[in-house]
C-alpha positions as a Markdown table, in Angstrom:
| # | Residue | x | y | z |
|---|---|---|---|---|
| 1 | Met | -0.2 | 0.4 | -0.1 |
| 2 | Leu | 1.0 | 3.6 | -0.6 |
| 3 | Phe | 0.9 | 4.3 | 2.8 |
| 4 | Glu | 3.6 | 1.9 | 3.8 |
| 5 | Lys | 6.0 | 3.1 | 1.4 |
| 6 | Val | 5.5 | 6.5 | 2.5 |
| 7 | Arg | 5.5 | 5.7 | 6.3 |
| 8 | Asp | 9.2 | 3.6 | 5.7 |
| 9 | Ile | 10.7 | 6.4 | 3.7 |
| 10 | Ile | 9.8 | 8.7 | 6.4 |
| 11 | Ala | 10.9 | 6.8 | 9.3 |
| 12 | Glu | 14.1 | 6.0 | 7.3 |
| 13 | Gln | 15.1 | 9.4 | 6.6 |
| 14 | Leu | 14.4 | 11.2 | 10.1 |
| 15 | Asp | 15.3 | 7.5 | 12.0 |
| 16 | Ala | 12.1 | 7.0 | 13.5 |
| 17 | Glu | 10.0 | 4.2 | 14.3 |
| 18 | Ala | 7.5 | 3.6 | 11.6 |
| 19 | Ala | 5.0 | 2.0 | 14.0 |
| 20 | Glu | 4.5 | 5.4 | 15.8 |
| 21 | Ile | 3.9 | 7.3 | 12.1 |
| 22 | Thr | 0.1 | 7.4 | 10.9 |
| 23 | Met | -1.9 | 9.3 | 8.4 |
| 24 | Glu | -2.3 | 11.8 | 11.0 |
| 25 | Thr | 1.1 | 12.2 | 12.1 |
| 26 | Ser | 2.9 | 15.5 | 11.0 |
| 27 | Met | 6.3 | 15.4 | 9.9 |
| 28 | Met | 7.1 | 18.7 | 11.5 |
| 29 | Lys | 5.3 | 18.6 | 15.1 |
| 30 | Asp | 5.1 | 14.9 | 15.9 |
| 31 | Leu | 8.5 | 13.7 | 14.5 |
| 32 | Glu | 10.2 | 17.0 | 15.0 |
| 33 | Ala | 11.3 | 17.5 | 11.1 |
| 34 | Asp | 13.0 | 20.0 | 10.2 |
| 35 | Ser | 13.0 | 22.0 | 6.7 |
| 36 | Leu | 16.2 | 20.3 | 5.3 |
| 37 | Asp | 14.4 | 16.7 | 6.7 |
| 38 | Ala | 11.1 | 17.7 | 4.8 |
| 39 | Val | 13.4 | 18.5 | 1.5 |
| 40 | Glu | 15.0 | 15.5 | 1.9 |
| 41 | Ile | 12.0 | 13.2 | 2.4 |
| 42 | Met | 9.9 | 15.2 | -0.8 |
| 43 | Met | 13.4 | 14.2 | -2.7 |
| 44 | Ala | 13.2 | 10.8 | -1.6 |
| 45 | Leu | 9.4 | 10.3 | -2.2 |
| 46 | Glu | 10.3 | 12.0 | -5.6 |
| 47 | Asp | 12.6 | 9.7 | -6.7 |
| 48 | Glu | 10.7 | 6.4 | -5.4 |
| 49 | Phe | 7.6 | 7.3 | -6.7 |
| 50 | Asn | 8.6 | 8.9 | -10.0 |
| 51 | Val | 6.9 | 12.0 | -9.6 |
| 52 | Thr | 7.7 | 16.1 | -9.2 |
| 53 | Ile | 6.3 | 17.5 | -5.8 |
| 54 | Pro | 6.4 | 21.5 | -6.1 |
| 55 | Asp | 7.7 | 23.2 | -3.6 |
| 56 | Glu | 4.1 | 25.6 | -2.8 |
| 57 | Asp | 2.5 | 21.7 | -3.1 |
| 58 | Ala | 5.4 | 20.5 | -0.3 |
| 59 | Glu | 4.1 | 23.4 | 2.0 |
| 60 | Ser | 0.4 | 22.6 | 1.8 |
| 61 | Phe | 1.1 | 18.9 | 3.8 |
| 62 | Lys | -0.1 | 19.0 | 7.3 |
| 63 | Asn | 0.4 | 15.1 | 7.8 |
| 64 | Ile | 1.2 | 12.0 | 6.2 |
| 65 | Gly | -2.2 | 11.7 | 4.6 |
| 66 | Asp | -1.9 | 14.7 | 3.1 |
| 67 | Ile | 1.4 | 13.3 | 1.3 |
| 68 | Val | -0.3 | 10.1 | 0.7 |
| 69 | Lys | -3.2 | 11.7 | -0.6 |
| 70 | Tyr | -1.6 | 14.2 | -3.2 |
| 71 | Leu | 1.3 | 10.8 | -4.3 |
| 72 | Glu | -2.4 | 9.0 | -4.9 |
| 73 | Ser | -4.0 | 11.6 | -7.0 |
| 74 | Lys | -0.3 | 12.3 | -9.0 |
| 75 | Ile | 0.1 | 8.5 | -9.9 |
| 76 | Ser | -3.2 | 7.2 | -10.3 |
């Protein structure tokens, strides 16, 4: 499932426990990601799913669910 792939990429980038990441998890608030972490995660997601995520789209993501929904709309 798409969520699991996204969760695993984020967990790896932030050295976090995948089991703690849900659709409602906020990268910045809950996982304490900084802006550099966010950029690296977006790059990893772009590579994994062969999509481009413009900065203005990435800035609108409030939680992991937003990222998953965005990717679903781009790859389906």
